[in-house]
mmCIF file of C-alpha atoms and ligand atoms in Angstrom:
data_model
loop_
_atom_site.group_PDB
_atom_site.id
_atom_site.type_symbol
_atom_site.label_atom_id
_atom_site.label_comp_id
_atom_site.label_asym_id
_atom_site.label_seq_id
_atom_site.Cartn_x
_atom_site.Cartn_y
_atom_site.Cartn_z
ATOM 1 C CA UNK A 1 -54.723 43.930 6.310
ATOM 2 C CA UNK A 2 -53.682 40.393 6.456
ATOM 3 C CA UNK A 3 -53.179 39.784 3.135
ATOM 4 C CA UNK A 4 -51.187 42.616 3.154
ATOM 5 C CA UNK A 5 -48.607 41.302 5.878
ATOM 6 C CA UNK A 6 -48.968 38.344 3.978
ATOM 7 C CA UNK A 7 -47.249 40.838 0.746
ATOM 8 C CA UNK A 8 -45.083 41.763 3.234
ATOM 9 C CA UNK A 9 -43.640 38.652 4.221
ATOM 10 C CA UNK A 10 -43.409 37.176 1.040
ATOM 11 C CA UNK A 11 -41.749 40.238 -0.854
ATOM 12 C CA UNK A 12 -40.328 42.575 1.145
ATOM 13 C CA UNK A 13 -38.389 40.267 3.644
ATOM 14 C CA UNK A 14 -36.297 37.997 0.908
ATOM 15 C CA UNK A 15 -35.085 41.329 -0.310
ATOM 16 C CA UNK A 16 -33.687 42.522 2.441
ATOM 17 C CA UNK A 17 -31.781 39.635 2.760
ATOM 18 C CA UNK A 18 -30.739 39.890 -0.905
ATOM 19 C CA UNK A 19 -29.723 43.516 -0.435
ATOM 20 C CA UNK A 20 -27.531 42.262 2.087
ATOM 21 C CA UNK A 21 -25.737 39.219 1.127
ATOM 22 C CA UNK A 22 -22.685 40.068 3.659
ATOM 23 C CA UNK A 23 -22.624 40.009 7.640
ATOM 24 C CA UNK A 24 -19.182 41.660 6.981
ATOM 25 C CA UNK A 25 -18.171 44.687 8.534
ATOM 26 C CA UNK A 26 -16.901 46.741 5.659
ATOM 27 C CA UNK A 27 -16.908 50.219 6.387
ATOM 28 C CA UNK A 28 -13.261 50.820 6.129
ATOM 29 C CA UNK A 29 -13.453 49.222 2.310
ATOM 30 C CA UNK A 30 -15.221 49.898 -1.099
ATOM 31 C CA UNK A 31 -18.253 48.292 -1.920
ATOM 32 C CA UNK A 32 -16.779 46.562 -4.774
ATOM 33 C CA UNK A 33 -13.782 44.414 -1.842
ATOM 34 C CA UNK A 34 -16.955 44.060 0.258
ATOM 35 C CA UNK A 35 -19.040 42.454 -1.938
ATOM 36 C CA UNK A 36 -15.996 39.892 -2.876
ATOM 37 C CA UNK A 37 -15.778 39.208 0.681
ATOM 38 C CA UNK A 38 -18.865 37.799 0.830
ATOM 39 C CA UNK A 39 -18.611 35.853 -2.479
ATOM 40 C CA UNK A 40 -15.203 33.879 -1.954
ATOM 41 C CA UNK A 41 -17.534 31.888 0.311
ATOM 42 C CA UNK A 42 -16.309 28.268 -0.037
ATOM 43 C CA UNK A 43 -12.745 27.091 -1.022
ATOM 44 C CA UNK A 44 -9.750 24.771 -0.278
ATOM 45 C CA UNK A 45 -6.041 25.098 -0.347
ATOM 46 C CA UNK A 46 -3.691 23.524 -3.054
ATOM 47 C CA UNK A 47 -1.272 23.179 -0.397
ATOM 48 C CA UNK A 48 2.274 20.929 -0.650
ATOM 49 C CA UNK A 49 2.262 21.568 -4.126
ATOM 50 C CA UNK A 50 3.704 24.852 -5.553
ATOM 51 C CA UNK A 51 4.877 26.174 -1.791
ATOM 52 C CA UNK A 52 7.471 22.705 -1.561
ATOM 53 C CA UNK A 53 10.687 23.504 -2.069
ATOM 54 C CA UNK A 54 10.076 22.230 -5.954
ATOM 55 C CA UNK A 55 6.683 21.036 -7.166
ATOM 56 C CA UNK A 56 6.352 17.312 -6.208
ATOM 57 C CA UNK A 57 9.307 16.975 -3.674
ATOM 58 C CA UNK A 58 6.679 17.046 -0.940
ATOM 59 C CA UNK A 59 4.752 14.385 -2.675
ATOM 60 C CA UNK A 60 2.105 15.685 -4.544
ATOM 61 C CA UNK A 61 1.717 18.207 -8.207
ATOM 62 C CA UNK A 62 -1.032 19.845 -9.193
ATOM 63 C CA UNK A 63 -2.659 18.341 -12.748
ATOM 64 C CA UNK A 64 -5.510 19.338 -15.235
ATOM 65 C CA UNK A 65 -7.875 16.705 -12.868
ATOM 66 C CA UNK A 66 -7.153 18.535 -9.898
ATOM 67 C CA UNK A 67 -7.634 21.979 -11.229
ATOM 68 C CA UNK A 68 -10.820 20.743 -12.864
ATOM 69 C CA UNK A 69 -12.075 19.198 -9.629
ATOM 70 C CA UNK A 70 -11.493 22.417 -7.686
ATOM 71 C CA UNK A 71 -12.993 24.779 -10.260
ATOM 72 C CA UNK A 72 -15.708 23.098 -10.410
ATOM 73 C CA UNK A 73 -16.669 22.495 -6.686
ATOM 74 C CA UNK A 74 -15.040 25.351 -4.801
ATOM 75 C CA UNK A 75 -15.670 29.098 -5.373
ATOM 76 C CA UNK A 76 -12.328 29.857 -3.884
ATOM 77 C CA UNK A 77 -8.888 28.259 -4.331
ATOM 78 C CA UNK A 78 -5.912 29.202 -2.579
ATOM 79 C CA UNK A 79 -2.688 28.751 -3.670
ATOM 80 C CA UNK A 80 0.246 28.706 -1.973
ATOM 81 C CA UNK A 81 3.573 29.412 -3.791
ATOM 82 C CA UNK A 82 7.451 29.457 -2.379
ATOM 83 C CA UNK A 83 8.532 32.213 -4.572
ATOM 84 C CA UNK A 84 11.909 32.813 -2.997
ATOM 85 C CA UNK A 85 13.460 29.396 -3.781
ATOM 86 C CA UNK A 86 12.405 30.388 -7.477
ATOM 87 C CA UNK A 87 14.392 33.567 -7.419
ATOM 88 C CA UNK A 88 18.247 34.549 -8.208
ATOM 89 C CA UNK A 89 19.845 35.427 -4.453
ATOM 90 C CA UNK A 90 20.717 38.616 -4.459
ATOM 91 C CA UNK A 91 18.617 41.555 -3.601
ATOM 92 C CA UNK A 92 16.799 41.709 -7.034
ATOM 93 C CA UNK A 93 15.708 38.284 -6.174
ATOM 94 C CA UNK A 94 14.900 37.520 -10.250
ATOM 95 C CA UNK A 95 12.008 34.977 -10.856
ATOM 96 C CA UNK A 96 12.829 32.001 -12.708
ATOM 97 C CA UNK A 97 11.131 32.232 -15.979
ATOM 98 C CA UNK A 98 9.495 28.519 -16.132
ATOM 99 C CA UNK A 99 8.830 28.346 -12.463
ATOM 100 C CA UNK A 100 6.448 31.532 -13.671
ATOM 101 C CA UNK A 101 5.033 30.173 -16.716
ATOM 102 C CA UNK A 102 3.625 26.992 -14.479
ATOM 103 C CA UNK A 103 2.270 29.384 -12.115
ATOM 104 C CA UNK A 104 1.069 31.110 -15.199
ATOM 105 C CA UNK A 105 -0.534 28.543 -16.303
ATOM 106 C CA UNK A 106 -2.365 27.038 -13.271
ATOM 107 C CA UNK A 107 -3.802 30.989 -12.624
ATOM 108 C CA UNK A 108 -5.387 31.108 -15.810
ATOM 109 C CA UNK A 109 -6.537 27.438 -15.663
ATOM 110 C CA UNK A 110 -8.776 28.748 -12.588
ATOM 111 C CA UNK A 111 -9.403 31.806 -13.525
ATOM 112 C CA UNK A 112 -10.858 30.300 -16.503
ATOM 113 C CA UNK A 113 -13.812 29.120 -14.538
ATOM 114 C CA UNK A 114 -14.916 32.218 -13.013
ATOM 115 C CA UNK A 115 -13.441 31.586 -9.154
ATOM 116 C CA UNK A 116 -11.371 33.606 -7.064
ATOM 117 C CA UNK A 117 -8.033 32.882 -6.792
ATOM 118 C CA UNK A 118 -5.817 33.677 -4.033
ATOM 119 C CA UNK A 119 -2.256 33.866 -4.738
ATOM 120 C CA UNK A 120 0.785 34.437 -2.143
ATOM 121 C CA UNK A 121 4.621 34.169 -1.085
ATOM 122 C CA UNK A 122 4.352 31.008 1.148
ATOM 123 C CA UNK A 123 7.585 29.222 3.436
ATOM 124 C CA UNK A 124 9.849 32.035 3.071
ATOM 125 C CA UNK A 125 11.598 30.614 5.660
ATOM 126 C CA UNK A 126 14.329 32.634 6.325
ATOM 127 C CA UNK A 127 12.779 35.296 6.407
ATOM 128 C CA UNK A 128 11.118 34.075 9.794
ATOM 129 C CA UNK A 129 14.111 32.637 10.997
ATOM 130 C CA UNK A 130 13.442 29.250 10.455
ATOM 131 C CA UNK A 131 15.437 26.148 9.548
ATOM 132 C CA UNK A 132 15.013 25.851 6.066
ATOM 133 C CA UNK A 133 13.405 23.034 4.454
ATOM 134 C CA UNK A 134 15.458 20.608 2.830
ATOM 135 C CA UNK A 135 16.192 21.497 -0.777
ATOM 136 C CA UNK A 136 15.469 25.710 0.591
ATOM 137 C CA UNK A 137 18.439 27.852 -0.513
ATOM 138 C CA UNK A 138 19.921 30.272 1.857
ATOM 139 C CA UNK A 139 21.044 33.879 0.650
ATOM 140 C CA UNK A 140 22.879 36.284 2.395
ATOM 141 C CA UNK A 141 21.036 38.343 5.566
ATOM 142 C CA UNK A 142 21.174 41.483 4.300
ATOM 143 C CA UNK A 143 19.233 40.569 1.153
ATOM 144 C CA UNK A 144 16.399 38.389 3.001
ATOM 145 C CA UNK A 145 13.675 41.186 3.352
ATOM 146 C CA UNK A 146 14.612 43.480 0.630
ATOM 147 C CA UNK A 147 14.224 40.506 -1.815
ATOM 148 C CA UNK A 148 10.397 39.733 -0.649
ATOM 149 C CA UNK A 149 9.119 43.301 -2.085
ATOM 150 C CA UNK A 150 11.538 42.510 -5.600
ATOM 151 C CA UNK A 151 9.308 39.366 -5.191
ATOM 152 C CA UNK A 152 6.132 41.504 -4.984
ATOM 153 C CA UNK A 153 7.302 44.095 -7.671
ATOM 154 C CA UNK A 154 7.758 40.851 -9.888
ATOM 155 C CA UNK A 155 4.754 39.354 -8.948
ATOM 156 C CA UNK A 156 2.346 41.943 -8.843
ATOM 157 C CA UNK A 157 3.850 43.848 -12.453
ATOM 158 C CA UNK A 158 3.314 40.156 -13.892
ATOM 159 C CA UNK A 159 -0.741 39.651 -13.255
ATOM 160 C CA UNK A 160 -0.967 43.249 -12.963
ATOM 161 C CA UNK A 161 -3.496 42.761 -16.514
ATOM 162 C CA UNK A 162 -5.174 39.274 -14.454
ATOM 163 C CA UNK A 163 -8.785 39.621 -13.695
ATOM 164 C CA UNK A 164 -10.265 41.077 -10.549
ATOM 165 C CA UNK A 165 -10.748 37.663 -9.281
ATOM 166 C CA UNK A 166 -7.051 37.209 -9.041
ATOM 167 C CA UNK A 167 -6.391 38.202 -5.118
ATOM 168 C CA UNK A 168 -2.568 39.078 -4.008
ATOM 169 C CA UNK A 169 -2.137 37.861 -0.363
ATOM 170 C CA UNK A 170 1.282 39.230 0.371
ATOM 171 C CA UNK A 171 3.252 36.465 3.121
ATOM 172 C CA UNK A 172 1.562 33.441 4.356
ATOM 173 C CA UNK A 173 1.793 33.545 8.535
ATOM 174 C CA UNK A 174 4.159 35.771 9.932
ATOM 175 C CA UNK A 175 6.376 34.827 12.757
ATOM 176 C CA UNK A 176 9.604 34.882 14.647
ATOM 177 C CA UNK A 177 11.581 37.399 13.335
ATOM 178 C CA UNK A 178 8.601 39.031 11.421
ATOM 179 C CA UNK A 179 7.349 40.634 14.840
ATOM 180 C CA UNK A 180 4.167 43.198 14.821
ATOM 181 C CA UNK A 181 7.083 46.321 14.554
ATOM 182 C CA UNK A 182 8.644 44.413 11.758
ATOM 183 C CA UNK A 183 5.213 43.131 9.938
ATOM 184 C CA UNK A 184 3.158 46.516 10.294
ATOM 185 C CA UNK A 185 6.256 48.321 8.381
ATOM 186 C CA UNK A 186 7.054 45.696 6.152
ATOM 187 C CA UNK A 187 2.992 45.126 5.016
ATOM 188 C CA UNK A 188 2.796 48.797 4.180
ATOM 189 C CA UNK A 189 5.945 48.498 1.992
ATOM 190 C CA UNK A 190 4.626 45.905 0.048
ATOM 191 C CA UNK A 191 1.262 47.194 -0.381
ATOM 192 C CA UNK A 192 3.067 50.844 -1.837
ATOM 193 C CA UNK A 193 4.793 48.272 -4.405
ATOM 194 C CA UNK A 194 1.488 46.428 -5.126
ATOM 195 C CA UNK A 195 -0.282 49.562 -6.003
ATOM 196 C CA UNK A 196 2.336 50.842 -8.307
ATOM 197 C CA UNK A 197 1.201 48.091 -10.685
ATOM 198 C CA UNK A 198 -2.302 47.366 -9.628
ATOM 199 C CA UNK A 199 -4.295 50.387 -8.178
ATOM 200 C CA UNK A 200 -7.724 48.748 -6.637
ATOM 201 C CA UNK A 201 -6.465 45.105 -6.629
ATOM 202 C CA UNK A 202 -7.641 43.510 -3.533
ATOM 203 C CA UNK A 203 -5.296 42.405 -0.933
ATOM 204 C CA UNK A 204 -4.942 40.478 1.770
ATOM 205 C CA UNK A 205 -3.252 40.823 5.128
ATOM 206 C CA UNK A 206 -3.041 38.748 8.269
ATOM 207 C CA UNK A 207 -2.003 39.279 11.722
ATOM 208 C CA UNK A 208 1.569 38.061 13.440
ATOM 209 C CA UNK A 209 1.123 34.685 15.372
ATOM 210 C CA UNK A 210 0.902 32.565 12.396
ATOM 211 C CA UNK A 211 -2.590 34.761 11.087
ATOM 212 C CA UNK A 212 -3.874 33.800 14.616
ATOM 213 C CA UNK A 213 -6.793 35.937 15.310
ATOM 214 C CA UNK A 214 -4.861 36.399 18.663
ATOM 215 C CA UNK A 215 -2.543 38.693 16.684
ATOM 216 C CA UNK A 216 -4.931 40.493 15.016
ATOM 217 C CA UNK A 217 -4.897 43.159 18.186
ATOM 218 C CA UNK A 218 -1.271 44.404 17.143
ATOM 219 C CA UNK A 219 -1.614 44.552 13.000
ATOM 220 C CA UNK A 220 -1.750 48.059 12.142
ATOM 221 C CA UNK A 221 -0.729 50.893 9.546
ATOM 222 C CA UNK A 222 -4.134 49.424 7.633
ATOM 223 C CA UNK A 223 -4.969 52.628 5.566
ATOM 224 C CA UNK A 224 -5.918 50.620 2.046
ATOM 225 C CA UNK A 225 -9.479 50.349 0.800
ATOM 226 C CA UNK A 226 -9.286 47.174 -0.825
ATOM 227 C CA UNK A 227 -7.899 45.354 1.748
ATOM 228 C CA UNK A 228 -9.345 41.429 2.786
ATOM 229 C CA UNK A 229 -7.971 40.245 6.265
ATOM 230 C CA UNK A 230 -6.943 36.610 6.006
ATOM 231 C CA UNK A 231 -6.875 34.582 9.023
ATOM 232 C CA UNK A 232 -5.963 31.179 10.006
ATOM 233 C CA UNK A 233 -7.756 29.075 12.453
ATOM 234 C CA UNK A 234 -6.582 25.430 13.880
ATOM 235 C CA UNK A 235 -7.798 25.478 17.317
ATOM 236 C CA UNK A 236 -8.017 22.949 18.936
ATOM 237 C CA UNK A 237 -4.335 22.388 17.798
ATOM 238 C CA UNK A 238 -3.455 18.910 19.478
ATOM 239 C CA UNK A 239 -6.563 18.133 17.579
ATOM 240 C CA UNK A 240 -5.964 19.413 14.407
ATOM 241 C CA UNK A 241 -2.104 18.350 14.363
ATOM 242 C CA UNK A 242 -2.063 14.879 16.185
ATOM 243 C CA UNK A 243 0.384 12.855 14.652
ATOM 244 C CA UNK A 244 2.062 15.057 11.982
ATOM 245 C CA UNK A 245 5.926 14.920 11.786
ATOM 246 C CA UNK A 246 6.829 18.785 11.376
ATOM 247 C CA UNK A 247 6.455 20.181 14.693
ATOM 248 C CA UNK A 248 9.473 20.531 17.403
ATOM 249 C CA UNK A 249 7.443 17.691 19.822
ATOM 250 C CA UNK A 250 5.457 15.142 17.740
ATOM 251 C CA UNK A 251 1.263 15.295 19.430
ATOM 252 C CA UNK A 252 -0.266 11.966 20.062
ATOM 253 C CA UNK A 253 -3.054 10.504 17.895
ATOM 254 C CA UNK A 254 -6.446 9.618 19.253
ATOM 255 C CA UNK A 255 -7.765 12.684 19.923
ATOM 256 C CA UNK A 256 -11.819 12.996 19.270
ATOM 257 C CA UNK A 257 -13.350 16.223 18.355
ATOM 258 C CA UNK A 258 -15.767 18.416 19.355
ATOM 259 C CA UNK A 259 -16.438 17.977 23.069
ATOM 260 C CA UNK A 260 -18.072 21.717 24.293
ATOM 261 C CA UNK A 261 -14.874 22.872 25.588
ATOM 262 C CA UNK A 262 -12.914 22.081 22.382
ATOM 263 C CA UNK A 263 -15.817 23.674 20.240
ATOM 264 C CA UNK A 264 -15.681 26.736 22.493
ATOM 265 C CA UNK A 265 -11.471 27.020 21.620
ATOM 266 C CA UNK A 266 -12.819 27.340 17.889
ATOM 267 C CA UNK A 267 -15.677 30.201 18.438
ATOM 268 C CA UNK A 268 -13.991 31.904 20.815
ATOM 269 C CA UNK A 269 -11.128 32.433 17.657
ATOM 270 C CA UNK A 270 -13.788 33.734 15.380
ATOM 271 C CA UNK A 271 -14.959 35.964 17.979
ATOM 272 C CA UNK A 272 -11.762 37.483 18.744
ATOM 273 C CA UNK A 273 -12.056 38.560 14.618
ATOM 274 C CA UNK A 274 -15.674 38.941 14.331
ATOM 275 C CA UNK A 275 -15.016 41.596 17.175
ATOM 276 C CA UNK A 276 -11.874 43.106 15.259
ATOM 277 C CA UNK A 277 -13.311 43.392 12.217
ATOM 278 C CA UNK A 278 -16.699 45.414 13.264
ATOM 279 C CA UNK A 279 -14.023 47.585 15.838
ATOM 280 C CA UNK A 280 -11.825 48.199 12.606
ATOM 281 C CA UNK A 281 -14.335 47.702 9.349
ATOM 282 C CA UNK A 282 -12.429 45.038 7.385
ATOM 283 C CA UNK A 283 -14.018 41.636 5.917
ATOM 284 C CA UNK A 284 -12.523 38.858 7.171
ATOM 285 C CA UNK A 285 -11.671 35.307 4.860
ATOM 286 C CA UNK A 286 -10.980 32.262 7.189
ATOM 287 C CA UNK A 287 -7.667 31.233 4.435
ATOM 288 C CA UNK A 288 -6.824 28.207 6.613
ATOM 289 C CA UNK A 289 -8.594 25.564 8.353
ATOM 290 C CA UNK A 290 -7.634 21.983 8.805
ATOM 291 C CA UNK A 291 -6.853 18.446 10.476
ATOM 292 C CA UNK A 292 -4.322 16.029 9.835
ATOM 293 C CA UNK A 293 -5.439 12.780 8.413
ATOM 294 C CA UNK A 294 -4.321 10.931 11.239
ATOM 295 C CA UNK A 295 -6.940 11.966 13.221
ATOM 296 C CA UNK A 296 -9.981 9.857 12.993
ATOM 297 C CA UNK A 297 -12.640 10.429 10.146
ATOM 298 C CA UNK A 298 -15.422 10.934 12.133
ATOM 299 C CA UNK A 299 -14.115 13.252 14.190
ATOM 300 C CA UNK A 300 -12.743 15.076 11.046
ATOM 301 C CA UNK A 301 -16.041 15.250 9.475
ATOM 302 C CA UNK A 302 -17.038 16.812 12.780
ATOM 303 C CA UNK A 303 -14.412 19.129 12.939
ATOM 304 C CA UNK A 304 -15.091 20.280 9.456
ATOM 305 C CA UNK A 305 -18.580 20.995 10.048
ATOM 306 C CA UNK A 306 -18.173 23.392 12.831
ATOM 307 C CA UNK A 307 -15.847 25.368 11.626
ATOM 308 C CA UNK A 308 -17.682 25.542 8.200
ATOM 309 C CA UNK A 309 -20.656 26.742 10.035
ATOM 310 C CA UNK A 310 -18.914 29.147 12.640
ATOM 311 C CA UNK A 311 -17.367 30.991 9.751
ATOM 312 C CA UNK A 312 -20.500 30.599 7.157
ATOM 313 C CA UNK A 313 -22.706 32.261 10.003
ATOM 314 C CA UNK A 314 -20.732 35.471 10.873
ATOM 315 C CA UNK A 315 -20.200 35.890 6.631
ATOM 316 C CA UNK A 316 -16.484 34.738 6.421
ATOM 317 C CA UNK A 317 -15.437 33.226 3.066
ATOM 318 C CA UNK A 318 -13.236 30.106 3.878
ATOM 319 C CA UNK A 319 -10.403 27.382 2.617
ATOM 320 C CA UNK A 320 -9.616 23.693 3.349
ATOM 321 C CA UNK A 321 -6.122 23.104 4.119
ATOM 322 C CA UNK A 322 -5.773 20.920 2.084
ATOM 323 C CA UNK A 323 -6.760 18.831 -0.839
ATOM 324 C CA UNK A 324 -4.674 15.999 -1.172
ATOM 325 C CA UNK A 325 -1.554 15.741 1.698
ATOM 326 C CA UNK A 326 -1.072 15.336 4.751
ATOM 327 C CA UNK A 327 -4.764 17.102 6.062
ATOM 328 C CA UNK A 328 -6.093 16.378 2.835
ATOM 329 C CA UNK A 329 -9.288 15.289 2.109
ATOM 330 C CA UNK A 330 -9.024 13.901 -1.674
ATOM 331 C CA UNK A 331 -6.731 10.665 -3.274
ATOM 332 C CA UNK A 332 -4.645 12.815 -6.147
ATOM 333 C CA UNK A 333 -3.557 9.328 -7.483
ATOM 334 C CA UNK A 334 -6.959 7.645 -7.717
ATOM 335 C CA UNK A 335 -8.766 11.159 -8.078
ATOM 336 C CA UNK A 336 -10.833 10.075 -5.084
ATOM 337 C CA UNK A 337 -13.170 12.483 -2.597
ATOM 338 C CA UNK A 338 -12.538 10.793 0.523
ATOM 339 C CA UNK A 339 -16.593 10.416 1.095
ATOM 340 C CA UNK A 340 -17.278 10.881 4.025
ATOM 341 C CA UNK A 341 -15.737 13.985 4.384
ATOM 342 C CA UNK A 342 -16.787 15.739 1.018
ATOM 343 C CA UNK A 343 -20.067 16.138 2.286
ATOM 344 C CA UNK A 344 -19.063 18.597 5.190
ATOM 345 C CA UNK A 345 -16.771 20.570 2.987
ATOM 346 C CA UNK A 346 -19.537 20.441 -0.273
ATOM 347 C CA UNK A 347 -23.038 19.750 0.775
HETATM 348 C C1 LIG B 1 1.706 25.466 6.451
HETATM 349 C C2 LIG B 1 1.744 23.981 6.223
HETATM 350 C C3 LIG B 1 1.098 23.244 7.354
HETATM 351 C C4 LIG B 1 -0.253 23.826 7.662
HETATM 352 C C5 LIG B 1 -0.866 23.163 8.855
HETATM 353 C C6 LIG B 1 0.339 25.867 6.708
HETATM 354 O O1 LIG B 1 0.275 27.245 6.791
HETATM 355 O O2 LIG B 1 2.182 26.128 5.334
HETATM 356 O O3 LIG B 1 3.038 23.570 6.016
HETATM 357 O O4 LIG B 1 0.931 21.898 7.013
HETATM 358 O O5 LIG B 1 -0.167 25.202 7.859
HETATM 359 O O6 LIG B 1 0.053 23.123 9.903
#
């Protein structure tokens, strides 16, 4: 009889685990988006590269060393692109041809390895209501929405023939004048479009409030099965933003992390979506995560390794924001980890 636990233990109860390699709730999704959620597992952002206003004039590019580093340690990369500064202004909002090829051709680069990549319209900025970013165009207000699902048409008829590892997240953080009435219409619309081109592609959405998982509560008019909800977590926030220069009031520096209150700001967040996601049945990816360099490295490291291991244990795939700016967390010039932080985003 002993031995016979003793089969038990050793046979039976790895396989259960292996038969479940998700904590996800998927039951509103196919098996197939499921089992992606729970393989995008680790990743970081290529942010303030291809989402400036043109690659480089926010201080960093993306080159063959930094795609190889990425490929090669992440299974995820995200990468943000500003689209509608790259398009004509009127309502057909035309791509520019060799802004597409060098999106092209950093898609394929890390596709080539076998990781998922996450593509997206990022710092649309009127359509929020924003000031624009130096260098943004503006086009005329009747054209502003209309010209983000020519985007999608574009986009999504272009890498329609891409493999399945190639992930369409349609509008990084909606805000302002993309309200939840405005959002859960205008993510439906977009979605339609998608699936004109690419049937079973998977998606992702995120709530209003910047993909808070505060917003989550009010996104709606979810009906597709290969849907991935993206959220965005940077609680605590005068943590995670001390010091940087593009916020309305500029946060002091010296803040330490993780006291028990400010590590109880970051679980309650992934509660809030743990919670949605079993209430509603859609997998969850954490697409944004970060702290501003400023900040001091041990408390980074800190930082990082909670939130790693809040979203790791409830099954959420997750990205660094980001590699090599203003958060970042590798020298593009010297093609440097920073050390002491590698380990909590790699080990
Ligand atoms: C924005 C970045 C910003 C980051 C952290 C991102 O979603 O696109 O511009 O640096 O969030 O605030």
């Amino acid at each position: 009889m002993r031995f016979l636990n003793l089969l038990f233990l050793v046979f039976f109860l790895p396989n259960c685990f292996a038969d479940n390699p998700t904590k996800q709730s998927c039951a509103s999704v196919t098996e197939f988006t499921c089992q992606v959620a729970s393989e995008l597992r680790r990743g970081i952002n290529l942010g303030n590269m291809l989402e400036a206003p043109r690659e480089g004039s926010w201080g960093v590019r993306i080159d063959n060393d930094i795609l190889e580093v990425v490929s090669r340690e992440f299974s995820n990369v995200r990468v943000p692109i500003r689209w509608s500064n790259h398009a004509s202004i009127g309502v057909d909002a035309k791509i520019d041809e060799d802004f597409a090829n060098r999106v092209d051709q950093v898609i394929d680069t890390l596709l080539a390895s076998n990781i998922y990549v996450i593509i997206n319209v990022h710092h649309y900025s009127q359509l929020f209501g924003d000031n624009l970013h130096a260098g943004e165009y503006r086009v005329s207000p009747e054209v502003v929405e209309e010209r983000l699902l020519s985007l999608w048409r574009q986009i999504a008829n272009r890498y329609k023939n891409r493999s399945d590892k190639l992930i369409f997240e349609l509008l990084n953080e909606p805000h302002g004048k993309i309200d939840s009435d405005r959002w859960n219409k205008l993510h439906q619309n977009i979605i339609k479009i998608v699936r004109d081109s690419n049937p079973t592609r998977i998606i992702m959405v995120g709530p209003m409030e910047w993909n808070s998982p505060r917003g989550l509560s009010k996104l709606g008019n979810l009906s597709d099965k290969n849907l991935i909800i993206q959220i965005h977590n940077y609680d605590p926030f005068e943590f995670t933003h001390q010091g940087v220069s593009y916020l309305p009031i500029k946060l002091p520096i010296g803040i330490s992390c993780c006291s028990d209150a400010q590590r109880k700001t970051i679980s309650d967040a992934f509660d809030t979506a743990q919670q949605w996601s079993k209430k509603n049945g859609y997998p969850i990816y954490l697409g944004e995560f970060g702290v501003s360099r400023q900040a001091d490295v041990g408390s980074r490291g800190r930082y990082i390794a909670i939130v790693r291991d809040e979203a790791e244990k409830r099954g959420f795939g997750w990205s660094y924001w980001e590699l090599a700016s203003s958060f970042g967390v590798f020298d593009a010039e010297k093609k440097i980890w920073n050390e002491s932080l590698r380990r909590f985003l790699l080990d």
